[in-house]
C-alpha atoms as a printed R data frame, in Angstrom:
    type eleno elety resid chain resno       x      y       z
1   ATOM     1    CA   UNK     A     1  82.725 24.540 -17.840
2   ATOM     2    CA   UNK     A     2  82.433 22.113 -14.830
3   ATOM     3    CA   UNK     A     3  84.126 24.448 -12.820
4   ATOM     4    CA   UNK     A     4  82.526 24.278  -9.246
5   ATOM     5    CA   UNK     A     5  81.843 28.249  -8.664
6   ATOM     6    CA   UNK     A     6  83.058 31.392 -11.170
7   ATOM     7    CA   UNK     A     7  82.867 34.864 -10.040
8   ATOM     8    CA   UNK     A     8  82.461 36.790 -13.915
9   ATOM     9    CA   UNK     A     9  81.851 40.648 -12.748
10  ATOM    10    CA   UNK     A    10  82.443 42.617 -10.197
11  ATOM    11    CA   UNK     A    11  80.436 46.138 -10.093
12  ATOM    12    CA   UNK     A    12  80.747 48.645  -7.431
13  ATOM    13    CA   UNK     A    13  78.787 51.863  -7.347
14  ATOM    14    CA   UNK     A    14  79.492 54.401  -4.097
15  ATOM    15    CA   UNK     A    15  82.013 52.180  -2.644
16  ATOM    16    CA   UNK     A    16  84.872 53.525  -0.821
17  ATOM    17    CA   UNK     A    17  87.538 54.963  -3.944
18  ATOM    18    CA   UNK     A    18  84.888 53.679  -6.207
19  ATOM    19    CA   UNK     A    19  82.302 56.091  -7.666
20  ATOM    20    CA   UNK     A    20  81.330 53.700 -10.305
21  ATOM    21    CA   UNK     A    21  83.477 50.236 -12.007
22  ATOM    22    CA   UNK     A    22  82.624 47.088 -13.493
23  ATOM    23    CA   UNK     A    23  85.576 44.339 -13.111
24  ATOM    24    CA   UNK     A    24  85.122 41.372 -15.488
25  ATOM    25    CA   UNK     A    25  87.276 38.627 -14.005
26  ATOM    26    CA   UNK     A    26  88.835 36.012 -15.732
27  ATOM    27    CA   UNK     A    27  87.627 32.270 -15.561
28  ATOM    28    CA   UNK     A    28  91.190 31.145 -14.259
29  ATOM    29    CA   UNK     A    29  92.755 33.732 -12.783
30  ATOM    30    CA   UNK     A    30  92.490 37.569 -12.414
31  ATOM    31    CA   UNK     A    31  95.786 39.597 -11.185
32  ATOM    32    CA   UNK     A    32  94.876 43.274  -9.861
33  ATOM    33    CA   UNK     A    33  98.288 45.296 -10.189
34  ATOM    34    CA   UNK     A    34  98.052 49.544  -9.097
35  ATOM    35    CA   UNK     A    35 100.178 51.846  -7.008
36  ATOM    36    CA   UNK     A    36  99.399 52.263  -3.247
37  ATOM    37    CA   UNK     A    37  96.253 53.861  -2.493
38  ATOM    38    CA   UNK     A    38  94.679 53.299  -6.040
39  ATOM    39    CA   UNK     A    39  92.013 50.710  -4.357
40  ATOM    40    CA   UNK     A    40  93.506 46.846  -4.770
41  ATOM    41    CA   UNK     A    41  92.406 46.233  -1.128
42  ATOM    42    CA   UNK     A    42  88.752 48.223  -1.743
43  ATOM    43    CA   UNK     A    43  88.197 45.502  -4.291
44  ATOM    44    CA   UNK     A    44  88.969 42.099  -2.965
45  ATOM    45    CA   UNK     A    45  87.104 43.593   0.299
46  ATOM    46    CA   UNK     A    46  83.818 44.492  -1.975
47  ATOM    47    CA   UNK     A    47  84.236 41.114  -3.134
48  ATOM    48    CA   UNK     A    48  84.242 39.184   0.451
49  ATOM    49    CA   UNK     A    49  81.519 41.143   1.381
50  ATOM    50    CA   UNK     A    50  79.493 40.441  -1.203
51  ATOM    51    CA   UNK     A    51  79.769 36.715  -0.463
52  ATOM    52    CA   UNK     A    52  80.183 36.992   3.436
53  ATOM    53    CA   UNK     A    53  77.105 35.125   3.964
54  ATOM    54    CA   UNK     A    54  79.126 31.646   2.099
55  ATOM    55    CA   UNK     A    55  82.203 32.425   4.418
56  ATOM    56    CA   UNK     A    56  79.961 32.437   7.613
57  ATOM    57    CA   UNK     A    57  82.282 31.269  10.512
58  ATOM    58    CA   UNK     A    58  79.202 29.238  12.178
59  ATOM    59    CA   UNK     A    59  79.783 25.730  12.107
60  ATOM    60    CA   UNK     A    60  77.028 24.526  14.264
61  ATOM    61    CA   UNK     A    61  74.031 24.515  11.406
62  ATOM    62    CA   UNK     A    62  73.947 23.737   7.531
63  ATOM    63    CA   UNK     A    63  74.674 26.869   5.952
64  ATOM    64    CA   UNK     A    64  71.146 26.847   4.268
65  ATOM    65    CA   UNK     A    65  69.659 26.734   7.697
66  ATOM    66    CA   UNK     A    66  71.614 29.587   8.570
67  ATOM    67    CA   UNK     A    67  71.278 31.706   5.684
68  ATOM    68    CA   UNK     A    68  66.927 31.478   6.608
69  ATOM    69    CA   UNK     A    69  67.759 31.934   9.656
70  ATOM    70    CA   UNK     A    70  67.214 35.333  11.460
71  ATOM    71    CA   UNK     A    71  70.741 34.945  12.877
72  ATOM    72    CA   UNK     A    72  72.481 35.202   9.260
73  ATOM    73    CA   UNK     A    73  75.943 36.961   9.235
74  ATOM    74    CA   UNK     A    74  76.055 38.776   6.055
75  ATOM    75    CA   UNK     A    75  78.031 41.621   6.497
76  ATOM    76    CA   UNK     A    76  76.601 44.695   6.220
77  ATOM    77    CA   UNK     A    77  78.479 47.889   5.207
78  ATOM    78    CA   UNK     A    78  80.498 50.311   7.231
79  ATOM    79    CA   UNK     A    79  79.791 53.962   7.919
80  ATOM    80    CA   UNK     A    80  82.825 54.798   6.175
81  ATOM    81    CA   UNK     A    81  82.237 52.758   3.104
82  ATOM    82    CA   UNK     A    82  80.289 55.378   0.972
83  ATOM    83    CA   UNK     A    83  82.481 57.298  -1.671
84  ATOM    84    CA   UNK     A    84  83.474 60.271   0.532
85  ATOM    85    CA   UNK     A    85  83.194 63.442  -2.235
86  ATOM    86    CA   UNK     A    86  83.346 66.628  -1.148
87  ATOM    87    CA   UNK     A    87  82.746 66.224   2.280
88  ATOM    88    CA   UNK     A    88  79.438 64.186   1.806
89  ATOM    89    CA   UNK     A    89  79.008 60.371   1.686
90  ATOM    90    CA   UNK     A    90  77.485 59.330  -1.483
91  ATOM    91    CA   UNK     A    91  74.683 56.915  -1.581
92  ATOM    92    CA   UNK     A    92  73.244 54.536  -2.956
93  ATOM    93    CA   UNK     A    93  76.194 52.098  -1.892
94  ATOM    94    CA   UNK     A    94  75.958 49.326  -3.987
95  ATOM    95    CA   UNK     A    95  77.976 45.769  -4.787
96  ATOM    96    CA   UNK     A    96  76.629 43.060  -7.547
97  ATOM    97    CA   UNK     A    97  77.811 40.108  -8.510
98  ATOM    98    CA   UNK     A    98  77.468 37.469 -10.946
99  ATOM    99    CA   UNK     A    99  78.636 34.050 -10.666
100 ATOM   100    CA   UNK     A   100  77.636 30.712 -11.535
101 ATOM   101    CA   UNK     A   101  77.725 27.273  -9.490
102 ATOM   102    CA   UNK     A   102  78.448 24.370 -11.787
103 ATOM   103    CA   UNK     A   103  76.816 25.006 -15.022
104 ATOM   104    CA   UNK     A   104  73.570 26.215 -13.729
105 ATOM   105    CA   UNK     A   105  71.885 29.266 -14.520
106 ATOM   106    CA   UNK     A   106  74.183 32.665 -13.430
107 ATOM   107    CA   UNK     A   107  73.343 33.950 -10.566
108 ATOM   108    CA   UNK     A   108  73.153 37.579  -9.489
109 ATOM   109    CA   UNK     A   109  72.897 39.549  -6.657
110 ATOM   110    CA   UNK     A   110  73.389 42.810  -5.029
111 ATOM   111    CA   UNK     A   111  74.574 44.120  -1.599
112 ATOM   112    CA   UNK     A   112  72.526 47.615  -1.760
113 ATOM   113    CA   UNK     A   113  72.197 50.427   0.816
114 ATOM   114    CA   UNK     A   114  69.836 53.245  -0.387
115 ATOM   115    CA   UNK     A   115  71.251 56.030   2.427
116 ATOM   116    CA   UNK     A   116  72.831 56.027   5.883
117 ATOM   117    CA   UNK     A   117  69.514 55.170   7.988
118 ATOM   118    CA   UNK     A   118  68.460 52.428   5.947
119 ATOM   119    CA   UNK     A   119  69.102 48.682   6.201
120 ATOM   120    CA   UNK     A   120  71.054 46.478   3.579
121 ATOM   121    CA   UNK     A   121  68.188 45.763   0.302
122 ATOM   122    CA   UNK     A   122  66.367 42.231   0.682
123 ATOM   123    CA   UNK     A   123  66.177 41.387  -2.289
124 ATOM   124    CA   UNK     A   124  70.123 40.578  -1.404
125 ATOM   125    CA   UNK     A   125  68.648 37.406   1.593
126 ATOM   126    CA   UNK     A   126  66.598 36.196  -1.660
127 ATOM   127    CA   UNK     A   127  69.275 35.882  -3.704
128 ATOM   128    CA   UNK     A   128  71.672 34.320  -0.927
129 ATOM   129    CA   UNK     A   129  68.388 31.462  -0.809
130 ATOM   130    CA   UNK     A   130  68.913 30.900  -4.746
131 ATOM   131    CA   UNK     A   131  72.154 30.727  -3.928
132 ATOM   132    CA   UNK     A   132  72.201 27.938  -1.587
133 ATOM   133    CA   UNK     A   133  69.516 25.999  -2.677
134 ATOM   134    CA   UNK     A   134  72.126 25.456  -6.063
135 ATOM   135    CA   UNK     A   135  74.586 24.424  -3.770
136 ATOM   136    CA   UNK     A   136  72.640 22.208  -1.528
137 ATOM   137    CA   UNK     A   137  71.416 20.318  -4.782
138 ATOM   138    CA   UNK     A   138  75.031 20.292  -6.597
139 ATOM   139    CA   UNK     A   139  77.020 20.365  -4.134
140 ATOM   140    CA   UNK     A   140  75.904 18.391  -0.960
141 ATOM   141    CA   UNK     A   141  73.862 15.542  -2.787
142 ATOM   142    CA   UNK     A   142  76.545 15.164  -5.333
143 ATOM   143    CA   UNK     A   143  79.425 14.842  -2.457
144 ATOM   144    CA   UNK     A   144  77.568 12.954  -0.252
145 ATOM   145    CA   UNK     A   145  75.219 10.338  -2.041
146 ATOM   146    CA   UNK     A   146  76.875  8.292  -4.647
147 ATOM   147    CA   UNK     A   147  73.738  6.621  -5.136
148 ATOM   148    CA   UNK     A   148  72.242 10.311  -6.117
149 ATOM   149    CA   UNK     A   149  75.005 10.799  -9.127
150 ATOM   150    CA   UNK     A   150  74.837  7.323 -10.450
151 ATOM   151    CA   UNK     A   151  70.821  6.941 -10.937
């Protein structure tokens, strides 16, 4: 494919209008079209979250230092984004994803919140590491050592 990162499904379980969807995207491009209110906005937001710890807004520190890091920025979810059903949040909240960097192995991962008192899943931190550890290799050797892609 060569393509540098590709975002192939989307699943939401619990989250906001969503009880319960898988969205396949396309390689290229995927258009959402609905009415108002029908949960565009829920999606592309479910999305972002899912990858807030790539879109960090610290610029002092390589993200992979940042991402072990204690002080990592992934976004965690908001009181109000549980499915609200008959007057009860629902739970467990839950976002996966699977992508792929380069042509390496997919990767998966999922931003998970078993109930209202508990903290965001870590097995979610271990797949941010797998994560970056592709992209450090691919990415940052391959941009910034010439040397490194010709031998």
């Amino acid at each position: 494919m060569n393509d540098k990162m590709y975002i192939g499904t989307v699943h939401l379980t619990n989250f906001r209008n969503y009880a319960d969807i898988t969205l396949d995207l396309g390689h290229k491009t995927t258009v959402i079209i609905g009415k108002n209110g029908t949960g565009k906005t829920n999606m592309i937001n479910a999305i972002k979250q899912s990858l807030s710890f790539i879109f960090s807004k610290k610029k002092d520190a390589p993200q992979y230092d940042f991402v072990a890091s204690s002080d990592q920025k992934v976004k965690s979810f908001l009181p109000t984004d549980p499915s609200y059903i008959n007057g009860d949040y629902r739970y467990p909240i839950a976002i996966e994803v699977d992508m792929a960097l380069y042509d390496e192995e997919p990767l998966k991962w999922e931003l998970r919140k078993m109930s209202a008192d508990k903290s965001i899943d870590e097995s979610y931190v271990a797949s941010c590491m797998k994560f970056w550890g592709v992209y450090i290799e691919k990415v940052l050797y391959d941009t910034r050592s010439s040397h490194y892609l010709t031998s």
